[in-house]
GROMACS .gro file of C-alpha atoms in nm:
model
  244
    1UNK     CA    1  14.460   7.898   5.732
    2UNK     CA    2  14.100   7.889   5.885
    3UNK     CA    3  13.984   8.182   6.077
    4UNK     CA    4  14.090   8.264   6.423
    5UNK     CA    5  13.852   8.109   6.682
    6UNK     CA    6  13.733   8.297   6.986
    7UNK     CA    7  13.818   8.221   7.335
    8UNK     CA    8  13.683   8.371   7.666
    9UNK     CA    9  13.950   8.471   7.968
   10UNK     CA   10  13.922   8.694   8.252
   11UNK     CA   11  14.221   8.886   8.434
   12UNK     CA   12  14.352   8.755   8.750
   13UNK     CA   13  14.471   8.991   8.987
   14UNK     CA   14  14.634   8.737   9.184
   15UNK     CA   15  14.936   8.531   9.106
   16UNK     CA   16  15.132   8.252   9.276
   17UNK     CA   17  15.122   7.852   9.347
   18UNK     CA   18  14.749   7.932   9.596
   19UNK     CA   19  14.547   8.169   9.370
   20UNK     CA   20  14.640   7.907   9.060
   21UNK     CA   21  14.510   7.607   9.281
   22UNK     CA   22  14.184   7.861   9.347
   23UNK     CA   23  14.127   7.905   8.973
   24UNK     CA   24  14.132   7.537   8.937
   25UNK     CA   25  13.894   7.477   9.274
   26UNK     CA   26  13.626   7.708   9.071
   27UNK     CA   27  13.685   7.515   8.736
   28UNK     CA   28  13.903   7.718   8.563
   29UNK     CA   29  14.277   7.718   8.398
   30UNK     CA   30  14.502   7.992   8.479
   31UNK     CA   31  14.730   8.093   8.209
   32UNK     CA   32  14.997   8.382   8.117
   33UNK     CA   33  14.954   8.626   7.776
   34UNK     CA   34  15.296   8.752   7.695
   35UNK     CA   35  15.517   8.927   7.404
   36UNK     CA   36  15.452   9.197   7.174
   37UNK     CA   37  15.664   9.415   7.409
   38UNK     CA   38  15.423   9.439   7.689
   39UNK     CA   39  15.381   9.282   8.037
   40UNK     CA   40  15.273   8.961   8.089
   41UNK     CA   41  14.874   8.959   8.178
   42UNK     CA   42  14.766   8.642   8.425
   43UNK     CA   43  14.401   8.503   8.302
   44UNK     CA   44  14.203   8.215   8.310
   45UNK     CA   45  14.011   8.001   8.078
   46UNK     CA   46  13.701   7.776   8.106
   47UNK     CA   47  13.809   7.451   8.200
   48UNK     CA   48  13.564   7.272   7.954
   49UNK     CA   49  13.621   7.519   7.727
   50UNK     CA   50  14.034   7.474   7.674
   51UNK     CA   51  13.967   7.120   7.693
   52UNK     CA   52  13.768   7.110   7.422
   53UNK     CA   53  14.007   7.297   7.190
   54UNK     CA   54  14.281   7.096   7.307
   55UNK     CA   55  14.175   6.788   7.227
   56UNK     CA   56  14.018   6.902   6.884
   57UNK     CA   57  14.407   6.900   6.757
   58UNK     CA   58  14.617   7.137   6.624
   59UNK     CA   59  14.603   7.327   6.900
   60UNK     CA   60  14.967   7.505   6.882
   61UNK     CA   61  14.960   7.578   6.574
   62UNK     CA   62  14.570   7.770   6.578
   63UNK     CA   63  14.492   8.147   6.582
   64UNK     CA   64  14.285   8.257   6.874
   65UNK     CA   65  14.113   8.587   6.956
   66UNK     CA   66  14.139   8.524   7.278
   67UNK     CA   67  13.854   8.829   7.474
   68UNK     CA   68  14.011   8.916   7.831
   69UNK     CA   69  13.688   9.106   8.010
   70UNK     CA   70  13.576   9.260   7.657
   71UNK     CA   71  13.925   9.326   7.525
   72UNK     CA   72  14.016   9.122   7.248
   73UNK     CA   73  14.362   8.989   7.175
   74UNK     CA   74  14.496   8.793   6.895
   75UNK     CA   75  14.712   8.540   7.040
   76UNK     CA   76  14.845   8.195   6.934
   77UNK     CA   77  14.889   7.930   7.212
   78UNK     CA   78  15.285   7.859   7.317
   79UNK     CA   79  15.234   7.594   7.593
   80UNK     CA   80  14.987   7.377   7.824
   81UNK     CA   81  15.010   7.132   8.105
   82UNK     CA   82  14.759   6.837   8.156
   83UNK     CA   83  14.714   6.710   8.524
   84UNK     CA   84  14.916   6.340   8.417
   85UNK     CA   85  14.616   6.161   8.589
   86UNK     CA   86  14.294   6.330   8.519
   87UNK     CA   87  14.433   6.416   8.138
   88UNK     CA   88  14.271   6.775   8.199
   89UNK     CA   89  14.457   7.103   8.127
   90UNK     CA   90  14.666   7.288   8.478
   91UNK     CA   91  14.820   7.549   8.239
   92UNK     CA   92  14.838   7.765   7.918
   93UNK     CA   93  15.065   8.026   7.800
   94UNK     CA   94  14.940   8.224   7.515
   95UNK     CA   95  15.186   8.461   7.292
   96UNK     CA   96  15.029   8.797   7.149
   97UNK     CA   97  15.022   8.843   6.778
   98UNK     CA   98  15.055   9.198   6.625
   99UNK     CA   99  14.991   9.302   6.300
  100UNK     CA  100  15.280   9.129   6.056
  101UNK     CA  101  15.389   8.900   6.283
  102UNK     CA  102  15.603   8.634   6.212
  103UNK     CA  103  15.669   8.338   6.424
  104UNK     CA  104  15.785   7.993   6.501
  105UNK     CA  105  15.565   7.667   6.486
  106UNK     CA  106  15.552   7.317   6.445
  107UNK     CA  107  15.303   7.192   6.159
  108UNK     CA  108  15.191   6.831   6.148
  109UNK     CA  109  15.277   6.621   5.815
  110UNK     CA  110  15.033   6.441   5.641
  111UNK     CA  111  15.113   6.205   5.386
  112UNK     CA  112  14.945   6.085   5.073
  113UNK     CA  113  14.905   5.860   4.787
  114UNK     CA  114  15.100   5.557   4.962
  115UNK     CA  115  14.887   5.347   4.716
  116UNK     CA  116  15.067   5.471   4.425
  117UNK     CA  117  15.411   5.456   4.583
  118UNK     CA  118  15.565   5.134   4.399
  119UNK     CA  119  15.806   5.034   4.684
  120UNK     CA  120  15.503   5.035   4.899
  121UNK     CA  121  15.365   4.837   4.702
  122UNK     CA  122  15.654   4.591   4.693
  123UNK     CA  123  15.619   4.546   5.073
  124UNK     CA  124  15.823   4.856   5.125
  125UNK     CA  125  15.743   5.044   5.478
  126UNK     CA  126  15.676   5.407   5.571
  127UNK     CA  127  15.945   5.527   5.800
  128UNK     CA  128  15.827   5.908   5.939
  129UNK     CA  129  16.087   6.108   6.003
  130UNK     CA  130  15.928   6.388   6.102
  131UNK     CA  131  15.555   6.384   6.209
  132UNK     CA  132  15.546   6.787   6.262
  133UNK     CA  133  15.848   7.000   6.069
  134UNK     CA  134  15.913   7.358   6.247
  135UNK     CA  135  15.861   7.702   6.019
  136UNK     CA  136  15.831   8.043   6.031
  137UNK     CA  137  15.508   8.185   5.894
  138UNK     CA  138  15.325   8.471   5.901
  139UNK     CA  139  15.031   8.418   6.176
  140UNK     CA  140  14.745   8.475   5.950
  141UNK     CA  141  14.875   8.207   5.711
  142UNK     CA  142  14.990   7.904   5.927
  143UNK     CA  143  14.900   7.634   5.767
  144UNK     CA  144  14.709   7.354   5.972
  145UNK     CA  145  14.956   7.095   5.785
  146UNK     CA  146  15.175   7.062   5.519
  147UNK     CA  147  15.123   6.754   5.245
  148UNK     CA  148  15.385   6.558   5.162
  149UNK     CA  149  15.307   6.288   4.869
  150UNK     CA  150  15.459   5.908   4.834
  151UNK     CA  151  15.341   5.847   4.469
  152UNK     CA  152  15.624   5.723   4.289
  153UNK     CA  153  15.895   5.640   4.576
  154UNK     CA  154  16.070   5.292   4.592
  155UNK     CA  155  16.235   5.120   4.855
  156UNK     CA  156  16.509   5.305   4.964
  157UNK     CA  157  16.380   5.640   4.834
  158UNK     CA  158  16.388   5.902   5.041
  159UNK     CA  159  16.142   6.183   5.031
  160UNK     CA  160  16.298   6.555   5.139
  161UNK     CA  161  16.093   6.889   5.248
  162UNK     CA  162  16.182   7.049   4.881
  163UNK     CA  163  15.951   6.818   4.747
  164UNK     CA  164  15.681   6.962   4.977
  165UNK     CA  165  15.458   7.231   4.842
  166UNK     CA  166  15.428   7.500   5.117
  167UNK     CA  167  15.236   7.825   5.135
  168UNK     CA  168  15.355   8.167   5.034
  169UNK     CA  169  15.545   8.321   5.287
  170UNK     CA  170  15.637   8.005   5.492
  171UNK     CA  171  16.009   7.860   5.469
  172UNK     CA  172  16.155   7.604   5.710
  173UNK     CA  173  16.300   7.688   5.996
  174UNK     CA  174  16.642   7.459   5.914
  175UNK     CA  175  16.786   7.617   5.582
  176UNK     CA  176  17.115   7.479   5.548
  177UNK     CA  177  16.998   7.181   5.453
  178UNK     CA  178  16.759   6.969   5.257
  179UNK     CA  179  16.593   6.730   5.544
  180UNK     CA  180  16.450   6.452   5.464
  181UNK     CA  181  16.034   6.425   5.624
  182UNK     CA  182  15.985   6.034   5.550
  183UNK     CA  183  16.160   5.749   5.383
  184UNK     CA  184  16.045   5.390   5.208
  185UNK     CA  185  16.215   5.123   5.357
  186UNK     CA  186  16.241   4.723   5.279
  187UNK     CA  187  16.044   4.452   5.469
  188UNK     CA  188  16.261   4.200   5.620
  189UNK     CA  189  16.100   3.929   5.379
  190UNK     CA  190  16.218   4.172   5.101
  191UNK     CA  191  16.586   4.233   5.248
  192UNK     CA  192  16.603   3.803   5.281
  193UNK     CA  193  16.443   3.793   4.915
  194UNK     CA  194  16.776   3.998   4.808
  195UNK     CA  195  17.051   3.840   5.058
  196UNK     CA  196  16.924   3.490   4.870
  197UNK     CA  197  16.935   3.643   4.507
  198UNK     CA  198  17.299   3.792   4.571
  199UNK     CA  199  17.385   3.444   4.781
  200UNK     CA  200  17.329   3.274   4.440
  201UNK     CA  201  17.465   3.523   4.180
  202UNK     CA  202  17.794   3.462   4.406
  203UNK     CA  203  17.759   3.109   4.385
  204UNK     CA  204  17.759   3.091   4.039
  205UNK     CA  205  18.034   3.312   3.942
  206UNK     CA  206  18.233   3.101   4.162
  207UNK     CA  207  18.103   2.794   3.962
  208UNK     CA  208  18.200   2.972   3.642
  209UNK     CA  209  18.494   3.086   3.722
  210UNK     CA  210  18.612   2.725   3.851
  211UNK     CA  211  18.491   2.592   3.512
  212UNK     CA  212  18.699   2.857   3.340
  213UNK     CA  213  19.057   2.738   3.529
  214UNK     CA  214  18.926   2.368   3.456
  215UNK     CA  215  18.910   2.416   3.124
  216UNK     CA  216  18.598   2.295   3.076
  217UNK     CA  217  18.390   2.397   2.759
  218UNK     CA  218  18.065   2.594   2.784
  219UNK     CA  219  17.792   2.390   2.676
  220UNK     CA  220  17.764   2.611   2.366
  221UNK     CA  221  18.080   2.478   2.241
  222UNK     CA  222  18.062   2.116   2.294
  223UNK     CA  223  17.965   2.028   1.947
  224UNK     CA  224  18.291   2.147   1.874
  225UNK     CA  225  18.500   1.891   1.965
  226UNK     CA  226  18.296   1.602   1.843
  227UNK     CA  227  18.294   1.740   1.490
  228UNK     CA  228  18.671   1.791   1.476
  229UNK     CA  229  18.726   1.446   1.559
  230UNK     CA  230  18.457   1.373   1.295
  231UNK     CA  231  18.697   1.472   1.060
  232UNK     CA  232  19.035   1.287   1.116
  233UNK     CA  233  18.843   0.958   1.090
  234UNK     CA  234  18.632   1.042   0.769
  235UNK     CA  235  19.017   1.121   0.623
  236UNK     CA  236  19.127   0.780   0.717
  237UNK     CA  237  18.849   0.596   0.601
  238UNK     CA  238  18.873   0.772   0.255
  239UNK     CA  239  19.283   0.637   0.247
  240UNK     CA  240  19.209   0.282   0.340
  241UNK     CA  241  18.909   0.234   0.023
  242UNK     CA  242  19.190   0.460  -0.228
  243UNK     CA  243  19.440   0.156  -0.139
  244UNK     CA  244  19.192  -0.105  -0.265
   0.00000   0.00000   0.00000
């Protein structure tokens, strides 16, 4: 995990639907600290600032020490709000982080190696499952994403979060159960390309099999007959010159 980035706040002493609109008047984001067995602590954040490491990505799932007036508090981010028309952040709820801790996130997936999957290869599509899978981690070893390789799937493989490497100290948060992240699945053309092949293997079994109750010979044995009757005819031949 990369080292915990630094984020400026300041206390607010007031709370409520006005003093929030305020914050935001003066460019700034009000926000809520919580857990770690102490009262919640109202702040706010730069504007620009939260923005910023919003839109960088990966935001839930990154490490801040977050300095309130001089005081600095490790903290992971639990929850924002972006104003649906402006796209800029209302809100953000940060959780404290004490020494140990262990906690809940969702970590993005990243695939690889989709060249060297063979069912790709054969026209086969990516279906994602899962684009982010949930864990518990330690918070100074969340990782920013988990890798989850394709080489070697065909169509209609499935690929399941055992086959994922993860870091020490991080196990999924669903244990009963060996999910499956991402699967390849068959292009239509490749689905029609089968439908037609089993259309025909059908079609000539049926042909086969109505030869069969014909009783007509396989081609491999229609020699057969013409040298048998070969034979009765030599025989008579041979009687009619032994008469002479």
């Amino acid at each position: 995990m990369a080292a915990a980035k630094e984020l400026k706040a300041v206390k607010r002493e007031n709370a409520g639907k006005g003093a929030a609109r305020a914050e935001r008047r003066a460019g700034r984001v009000p926000g809520t600290v919580y857990g770690e067995n102490q009262p919640a602590a109202s702040i706010s954040v730069d504007s620009v600032e939260l923005g910023r490491s919003i839109f960088a990505g990966r935001f839930l799932t990154t490490v801040f020490d977050l300095d309130i007036d001089g005081q600095k508090t490790r903290v992971i981010p639990r929850d924002f709000q972006l104003d649906p028309l402006k796209d800029q952040p209302i809100h953000v709820d940060f959780q404290r982080l004490g020494k140990g801790a262990v906690i809940k996130v969702a970590v993005p997936v990243h695939f690889v190696n989709q060249a060297d999957s063979p069912g790709i290869k054969r026209g086969g599509t990516l279906n994602v499952v899962r684009h982010t899978v949930e864990f518990m981690a330690p918070a100074e070893s969340i990782p920013e994403s988990i890798t989850a390789d394709l080489a070697g799937l065909e169509i209609n493989d499935s690929l399941h979060i055992s086959a994922v490497k993860l870091p020490e100290g991080v196990v999924p948060l669903i244990r009963d159960r060996d999910f499956t992240i991402a699967t390849i699945v068959p292009s239509s053309g490749y689905l029609e390309e089968m439908a037609a092949a089993a259309q025909k293997a059908k079609a000539d079994a049926a042909a086969a099999e109505a030869a069969a109750a014909a009783g007509t010979p396989a081609a491999g044995d229609a020699a057969a007959p013409a040298a048998g009757a070969a034979a009765p005819a030599a025989a008579a031949k041979s009687e009619g010159g032994d008469k002479k």
